[in-house]
Amino acid sequence: MSPKPIRKAVFPVAGLGTRFLPATKVVPKELLPVVDRPLIQYAVDEAREAGIEQMIFVTGRGKTGIVEHFDIAFELEKTMTERGKDLSVLEPTRATPGDVIAVRQQVPLGLGHAIWCARAIVGDEPFAIFLPDELMVAREGGTGCMKQMVEAYNEVGGNLISVLEVPMEQVSSYGVIDPGAADGALTEVRGLVEKPPLAEAPSNKIVSGRYILQPEVMRVLEHQGKGAGGEIQLTDAMAKMIGQQPFHAVTFDGARYDCGSKVGFVEATLAIALARPDMGAEVRAIAEKLLG
Ligand code: UTP
């Protein structure tokens, strides 16, 4: 019997984005554009490609622009139509009525708490989570990260997280897995630890912003105390589910950019611009000139 389908995705977007101040004082980090699409658009496109229908945004004060982005801009569309302009560029921002839902996290108490804020909408179904500041880019002709994860989920069920390998000295900034048996891109997860000291890190495989979780995680989060950094951590709640339910990691076949950091954001912008047929050659020439 195949596992219950993944129809819902939670996008926690209530963080303060302090690393990008002053840019994020008024504009949410998730609306910062990589070339000409905001970060949140890349994440929603990846969800749609994976067959996900319902997009649940966990927002906070000043974040309503994210929900607006997926509404119809009536005056803009009317004026563009009158001027004979092509509206197809807005196509990815159109949502099926009723399929964009916003819930509020009043205080940013941590990623785990943000996910828990979506519990009533998630209900009793497995669901996906996307951290939009981690930009996952498919290989040319390949599929996106969540689609790869859903394919793996259809085989093994349970809980899945995407992982990638980083140099060992960087692990203390991330959630890290204790890996078990591996089969191709799929690795069994025996344990999870958030921001471990280097000496205690069980591997260099870090959790990278995409998850498929069973609804039981909401019950665990209900009682989850503060962890690393004084925040309610999703990693700690997931760690408690290991052994109770199947738990696997998927190594994404594609590129990942950490757009929560300034250098990662610049890297993503360059990589995406260079790969775009409409501007790649021009950007390459500019980059070569700048590099002397
Ligand atoms: P980050 O750790 O990147 O935090 O959160 P941040 O606030 O966005 O950015 P900095 O560190 O201050 O620069 C990872 C993801 O979890 C969400 C964020 O919006 C981001 O998508 N998040 C984090 C919440 O929704 N609520 C929280 O309480 C914490």
Tab-separated table of C-alpha atoms and ligand atoms in Angstrom:
chain	number	residue	atom	x	y	z
A	1	MET	CA	0.000	0.000	0.000
A	2	SER	CA	1.452	3.388	-0.953
A	3	PRO	CA	1.708	5.980	1.843
A	4	LYS	CA	-0.741	8.884	2.165
A	5	PRO	CA	0.025	11.535	-0.495
A	6	ILE	CA	1.764	14.807	0.409
A	7	ARG	CA	-0.808	17.509	-0.399
A	8	LYS	CA	0.183	20.272	2.009
A	9	ALA	CA	3.329	22.319	2.472
A	10	VAL	CA	4.247	24.577	5.370
A	11	PHE	CA	6.513	27.572	4.684
A	12	PRO	CA	7.771	29.058	7.950
A	13	VAL	CA	8.378	32.708	7.079
A	14	ALA	CA	8.004	34.433	10.446
A	15	GLY	CA	11.727	34.794	11.182
A	16	LEU	CA	13.239	38.253	11.644
A	17	GLY	CA	15.890	37.967	8.935
A	18	THR	CA	18.389	39.896	11.049
A	19	ARG	CA	21.357	38.862	8.894
A	20	PHE	CA	19.926	40.927	6.046
A	21	LEU	CA	19.214	44.152	7.900
A	22	PRO	CA	18.575	46.878	6.923
A	23	ALA	CA	17.161	45.289	3.706
A	24	THR	CA	14.706	43.209	5.736
A	25	LYS	CA	13.477	45.975	8.013
A	26	VAL	CA	10.334	46.371	5.864
A	27	VAL	CA	10.740	43.793	3.084
A	28	PRO	CA	10.549	40.153	4.241
A	29	LYS	CA	13.663	38.113	3.473
A	30	GLU	CA	11.467	35.705	1.509
A	31	LEU	CA	10.536	38.494	-0.929
A	32	LEU	CA	14.127	39.399	-1.769
A	33	PRO	CA	14.582	38.572	-5.454
A	34	VAL	CA	17.163	36.217	-6.872
A	35	VAL	CA	17.387	37.798	-10.349
A	36	ASP	CA	13.646	38.467	-10.896
A	37	ARG	CA	11.776	36.021	-8.678
A	38	PRO	CA	11.442	36.319	-4.912
A	39	LEU	CA	12.808	33.456	-2.831
A	40	ILE	CA	9.299	32.358	-1.842
A	41	GLN	CA	8.387	31.898	-5.518
A	42	TYR	CA	11.198	29.386	-6.051
A	43	ALA	CA	9.990	27.384	-3.033
A	44	VAL	CA	6.327	27.405	-4.102
A	45	ASP	CA	7.290	26.369	-7.655
A	46	GLU	CA	9.290	23.470	-6.213
A	47	ALA	CA	6.258	22.432	-4.122
A	48	ARG	CA	3.939	22.528	-7.118
A	49	GLU	CA	6.366	20.449	-9.175
A	50	ALA	CA	6.184	17.827	-6.402
A	51	GLY	CA	2.374	17.686	-6.697
A	52	ILE	CA	1.640	19.714	-3.548
A	53	GLU	CA	-1.630	21.661	-3.670
A	54	GLN	CA	-2.025	23.587	-0.445
A	55	MET	CA	0.518	26.249	0.601
A	56	ILE	CA	0.485	27.197	4.273
A	57	PHE	CA	2.527	30.273	5.218
A	58	VAL	CA	3.442	30.789	8.852
A	59	THR	CA	3.807	34.565	8.895
A	60	GLY	CA	4.520	37.285	11.422
A	61	ARG	CA	4.179	41.058	11.581
A	62	GLY	CA	5.319	42.792	8.410
A	63	LYS	CA	5.161	39.588	6.390
A	64	THR	CA	1.780	39.957	4.722
A	65	GLY	CA	3.470	40.861	1.406
A	66	ILE	CA	4.281	37.171	1.036
A	67	VAL	CA	0.585	36.283	0.929
A	68	GLU	CA	-0.158	39.287	-1.328
A	69	HIS	CA	2.410	37.978	-3.790
A	70	PHE	CA	0.126	35.004	-4.492
A	71	ASP	CA	-3.000	37.137	-4.961
A	72	ILE	CA	-4.193	38.903	-8.106
A	73	ALA	CA	-2.877	42.466	-8.459
A	74	PHE	CA	-6.053	43.774	-10.068
A	75	GLU	CA	-4.933	47.307	-10.993
A	76	LEU	CA	-1.582	46.095	-12.278
A	77	GLU	CA	-3.198	43.449	-14.469
A	78	LYS	CA	-5.862	45.854	-15.766
A	79	THR	CA	-3.277	48.484	-16.683
A	80	MET	CA	-0.953	45.935	-18.259
A	81	THR	CA	-3.832	44.491	-20.303
A	82	GLU	CA	-4.854	47.987	-21.502
A	83	ARG	CA	-1.270	48.597	-22.597
A	84	GLY	CA	-1.113	45.284	-24.421
A	85	LYS	CA	1.536	43.847	-22.107
A	86	ASP	CA	2.095	40.118	-21.638
A	87	LEU	CA	0.669	38.869	-18.320
A	88	SER	CA	2.260	35.427	-18.522
A	89	VAL	CA	5.130	36.630	-16.326
A	90	LEU	CA	2.603	36.707	-13.446
A	91	GLU	CA	1.426	33.135	-14.059
A	92	PRO	CA	3.527	31.513	-11.270
A	93	THR	CA	2.017	33.946	-8.733
A	94	ARG	CA	-1.519	32.706	-9.371
A	95	ALA	CA	-2.868	30.325	-6.779
A	96	THR	CA	-5.904	28.093	-6.881
A	97	PRO	CA	-8.557	29.894	-4.804
A	98	GLY	CA	-8.494	28.559	-1.245
A	99	ASP	CA	-5.099	26.914	-1.591
A	100	VAL	CA	-3.049	29.704	-0.006
A	101	ILE	CA	-3.445	29.815	3.749
A	102	ALA	CA	-1.716	32.059	6.258
A	103	VAL	CA	-1.367	31.390	9.957
A	104	ARG	CA	0.373	33.650	12.405
A	105	GLN	CA	3.332	33.056	14.678
A	106	GLN	CA	3.044	36.048	16.992
A	107	VAL	CA	6.510	35.676	18.518
A	108	PRO	CA	9.419	34.040	16.656
A	109	LEU	CA	10.152	31.365	19.239
A	110	GLY	CA	11.933	29.090	16.784
A	111	LEU	CA	11.408	26.926	13.714
A	112	GLY	CA	9.760	24.113	15.695
A	113	HIS	CA	7.272	26.551	17.174
A	114	ALA	CA	6.552	28.029	13.723
A	115	ILE	CA	5.672	24.577	12.358
A	116	TRP	CA	3.455	23.855	15.368
A	117	CYS	CA	1.507	27.056	14.590
A	118	ALA	CA	0.239	25.303	11.419
A	119	ARG	CA	-1.109	22.239	13.272
A	120	ALA	CA	-4.831	22.943	12.742
A	121	ILE	CA	-4.378	23.326	8.983
A	122	VAL	CA	-2.055	20.345	8.612
A	123	GLY	CA	-4.497	18.141	10.526
A	124	ASP	CA	-3.910	14.403	10.389
A	125	GLU	CA	-1.868	14.215	7.177
A	126	PRO	CA	1.799	13.896	6.353
A	127	PHE	CA	3.087	17.241	5.081
A	128	ALA	CA	6.105	18.945	3.560
A	129	ILE	CA	8.139	21.817	4.985
A	130	PHE	CA	10.151	24.302	2.926
A	131	LEU	CA	12.611	26.820	4.343
A	132	PRO	CA	12.468	29.331	1.493
A	133	ASP	CA	15.863	30.851	2.249
A	134	GLU	CA	17.458	27.564	1.211
A	135	LEU	CA	17.284	27.670	-2.542
A	136	MET	CA	17.383	24.209	-4.103
A	137	VAL	CA	18.068	24.232	-7.827
A	138	ALA	CA	17.496	21.162	-9.989
A	139	ARG	CA	20.129	19.971	-12.430
A	140	GLU	CA	19.436	20.837	-16.025
A	141	GLY	CA	16.738	18.396	-17.157
A	142	GLY	CA	16.509	17.026	-13.586
A	143	THR	CA	13.787	17.316	-10.953
A	144	GLY	CA	13.558	19.549	-7.895
A	145	CYS	CA	14.466	18.563	-4.364
A	146	MET	CA	10.929	17.999	-3.058
A	147	LYS	CA	9.956	15.912	-6.090
A	148	GLN	CA	12.986	13.698	-5.451
A	149	MET	CA	11.920	13.436	-1.810
A	150	VAL	CA	8.299	12.590	-2.652
A	151	GLU	CA	9.524	9.827	-4.972
A	152	ALA	CA	11.621	8.395	-2.132
A	153	TYR	CA	8.680	8.814	0.277
A	154	ASN	CA	6.448	6.780	-2.031
A	155	GLU	CA	8.953	3.917	-1.603
A	156	VAL	CA	9.735	4.096	2.133
A	157	GLY	CA	6.984	6.237	3.750
A	158	GLY	CA	7.501	7.765	7.193
A	159	ASN	CA	9.636	10.869	7.634
A	160	LEU	CA	12.268	12.236	5.260
A	161	ILE	CA	14.687	15.131	5.369
A	162	SER	CA	17.011	16.406	2.676
A	163	VAL	CA	20.700	16.432	3.575
A	164	LEU	CA	23.953	17.573	2.080
A	165	GLU	CA	27.585	17.178	3.039
A	166	VAL	CA	29.600	20.174	4.242
A	167	PRO	CA	33.228	20.464	5.397
A	168	MET	CA	33.404	19.067	8.950
A	169	GLU	CA	34.448	22.426	10.461
A	170	GLN	CA	31.085	23.952	9.409
A	171	VAL	CA	28.748	21.425	11.057
A	172	SER	CA	28.275	23.363	14.294
A	173	SER	CA	26.014	25.864	12.496
A	174	TYR	CA	23.490	23.236	11.383
A	175	GLY	CA	21.257	20.288	12.263
A	176	VAL	CA	23.370	17.148	11.764
A	177	ILE	CA	22.309	13.524	11.223
A	178	ASP	CA	23.713	10.345	12.676
A	179	PRO	CA	23.639	8.214	9.519
A	180	GLY	CA	22.760	4.516	9.396
A	181	ALA	CA	22.587	2.201	6.373
A	182	ALA	CA	22.731	3.905	2.963
A	183	ASP	CA	21.125	2.850	-0.308
A	184	GLY	CA	21.913	5.226	-3.178
A	185	ALA	CA	20.639	8.706	-2.299
A	186	LEU	CA	18.697	7.341	0.690
A	187	THR	CA	20.292	7.088	4.150
A	188	GLU	CA	18.679	5.805	7.301
A	189	VAL	CA	18.664	8.423	10.081
A	190	ARG	CA	19.623	7.049	13.506
A	191	GLY	CA	19.827	10.354	15.305
A	192	LEU	CA	19.659	14.135	14.861
A	193	VAL	CA	21.367	16.918	16.726
A	194	GLU	CA	21.031	20.693	16.319
A	195	LYS	CA	24.242	22.752	16.159
A	196	PRO	CA	26.536	20.203	17.869
A	197	PRO	CA	30.036	21.152	19.032
A	198	LEU	CA	32.508	19.843	16.431
A	199	ALA	CA	33.768	17.034	18.702
A	200	GLU	CA	30.221	15.706	19.188
A	201	ALA	CA	29.002	15.925	15.583
A	202	PRO	CA	27.953	12.452	14.386
A	203	SER	CA	28.654	13.211	10.680
A	204	ASN	CA	29.089	16.036	8.185
A	205	LYS	CA	25.612	15.468	6.697
A	206	ILE	CA	23.494	18.511	7.497
A	207	VAL	CA	19.741	18.976	7.315
A	208	SER	CA	19.045	21.279	4.401
A	209	GLY	CA	15.682	22.962	4.494
A	210	ARG	CA	13.251	20.383	3.087
A	211	TYR	CA	11.243	17.905	5.129
A	212	ILE	CA	8.390	15.413	4.787
A	213	LEU	CA	6.974	14.711	8.225
A	214	GLN	CA	4.180	12.688	9.727
A	215	PRO	CA	1.519	14.659	11.651
A	216	GLU	CA	2.646	13.095	14.959
A	217	VAL	CA	5.464	15.666	14.993
A	218	MET	CA	2.853	18.249	16.030
A	219	ARG	CA	2.130	16.267	19.203
A	220	VAL	CA	5.853	16.144	19.977
A	221	LEU	CA	6.241	19.891	19.303
A	222	GLU	CA	3.370	20.605	21.695
A	223	HIS	CA	5.664	19.632	24.590
A	224	GLN	CA	8.991	20.597	23.049
A	225	GLY	CA	11.100	22.843	25.295
A	226	LYS	CA	13.733	25.322	24.134
A	227	GLY	CA	16.922	23.929	22.619
A	228	ALA	CA	19.983	25.371	20.880
A	229	GLY	CA	19.969	29.188	20.830
A	230	GLY	CA	17.030	29.273	23.271
A	231	GLU	CA	14.628	28.419	20.403
A	232	ILE	CA	12.053	25.639	20.063
A	233	GLN	CA	13.891	23.490	17.541
A	234	LEU	CA	12.279	21.278	14.911
A	235	THR	CA	15.393	19.086	14.959
A	236	ASP	CA	14.829	18.195	18.625
A	237	ALA	CA	11.213	17.168	17.954
A	238	MET	CA	12.207	15.089	14.926
A	239	ALA	CA	14.947	13.381	16.953
A	240	LYS	CA	12.247	12.072	19.305
A	241	MET	CA	10.389	10.429	16.421
A	242	ILE	CA	13.376	8.334	15.346
A	243	GLY	CA	12.778	4.744	16.357
A	244	GLN	CA	8.999	5.334	16.514
A	245	GLN	CA	8.575	5.784	12.753
A	246	PRO	CA	10.767	5.238	9.655
A	247	PHE	CA	13.215	8.147	9.228
A	248	HIS	CA	15.378	8.661	6.159
A	249	ALA	CA	17.592	11.324	4.626
A	250	VAL	CA	17.685	12.063	0.914
A	251	THR	CA	20.832	13.527	-0.619
A	252	PHE	CA	19.552	16.035	-3.166
A	253	ASP	CA	20.901	15.624	-6.677
A	254	GLY	CA	21.182	19.323	-7.534
A	255	ALA	CA	22.563	22.561	-6.115
A	256	ARG	CA	21.710	24.225	-2.810
A	257	TYR	CA	22.330	27.871	-1.970
A	258	ASP	CA	22.071	29.248	1.547
A	259	CYS	CA	20.225	32.487	0.796
A	260	GLY	CA	19.876	33.193	4.521
A	261	SER	CA	23.497	34.375	4.353
A	262	LYS	CA	24.672	37.309	2.258
A	263	VAL	CA	27.451	35.440	0.489
A	264	GLY	CA	25.121	32.512	-0.257
A	265	PHE	CA	22.572	34.943	-1.669
A	266	VAL	CA	25.152	36.506	-3.989
A	267	GLU	CA	26.303	33.018	-5.034
A	268	ALA	CA	22.709	32.016	-5.887
A	269	THR	CA	22.138	35.219	-7.836
A	270	LEU	CA	25.288	34.693	-9.884
A	271	ALA	CA	24.648	30.991	-10.506
A	272	ILE	CA	21.058	31.539	-11.600
A	273	ALA	CA	21.884	34.564	-13.763
A	274	LEU	CA	24.738	32.691	-15.461
A	275	ALA	CA	22.447	29.734	-16.217
A	276	ARG	CA	19.663	31.889	-17.711
A	277	PRO	CA	19.506	31.780	-21.505
A	278	ASP	CA	18.207	35.374	-21.649
A	279	MET	CA	21.147	36.909	-19.766
A	280	GLY	CA	23.824	34.276	-19.042
A	281	ALA	CA	26.300	35.381	-21.716
A	282	GLU	CA	25.989	39.050	-20.786
A	283	VAL	CA	26.453	38.344	-17.060
A	284	ARG	CA	29.465	36.120	-17.785
A	285	ALA	CA	31.094	38.931	-19.760
A	286	ILE	CA	30.451	41.369	-16.890
A	287	ALA	CA	31.832	38.914	-14.309
A	288	GLU	CA	34.962	38.301	-16.378
A	289	LYS	CA	35.494	42.066	-16.738
A	290	LEU	CA	35.074	42.622	-12.993
A	291	LEU	CA	37.502	39.831	-12.206
A	292	GLY	CA	40.006	41.502	-14.486
B	1	UTP	P1	16.563	31.453	10.331
B	1	UTP	O1	17.358	30.717	11.319
B	1	UTP	O2	17.161	31.647	8.971
B	1	UTP	O3	16.142	32.842	10.964
B	1	UTP	O4	15.174	30.692	10.191
B	1	UTP	P2	15.654	34.182	10.297
B	1	UTP	O5	14.956	34.968	11.335
B	1	UTP	O6	14.867	33.939	9.047
B	1	UTP	O7	16.999	34.932	9.846
B	1	UTP	P3	18.199	35.558	10.712
B	1	UTP	O8	18.977	34.385	11.248
B	1	UTP	O9	17.653	36.459	11.786
B	1	UTP	O10	18.967	36.327	9.685
B	1	UTP	C1	14.982	29.606	9.317
B	1	UTP	C2	13.553	29.640	8.795
B	1	UTP	O11	12.620	29.505	9.854
B	1	UTP	C3	11.734	30.593	9.906
B	1	UTP	C4	12.435	31.714	9.159
B	1	UTP	O12	11.487	32.616	8.607
B	1	UTP	C5	13.213	30.949	8.095
B	1	UTP	O13	12.396	30.612	6.977
B	1	UTP	N1	11.438	30.902	11.318
B	1	UTP	C6	12.452	30.916	12.223
B	1	UTP	C7	10.146	31.159	11.716
B	1	UTP	O14	9.197	31.155	10.887
B	1	UTP	N2	9.892	31.412	13.026
B	1	UTP	C8	10.878	31.416	13.958
B	1	UTP	O15	10.573	31.628	15.144
B	1	UTP	C9	12.190	31.171	13.539
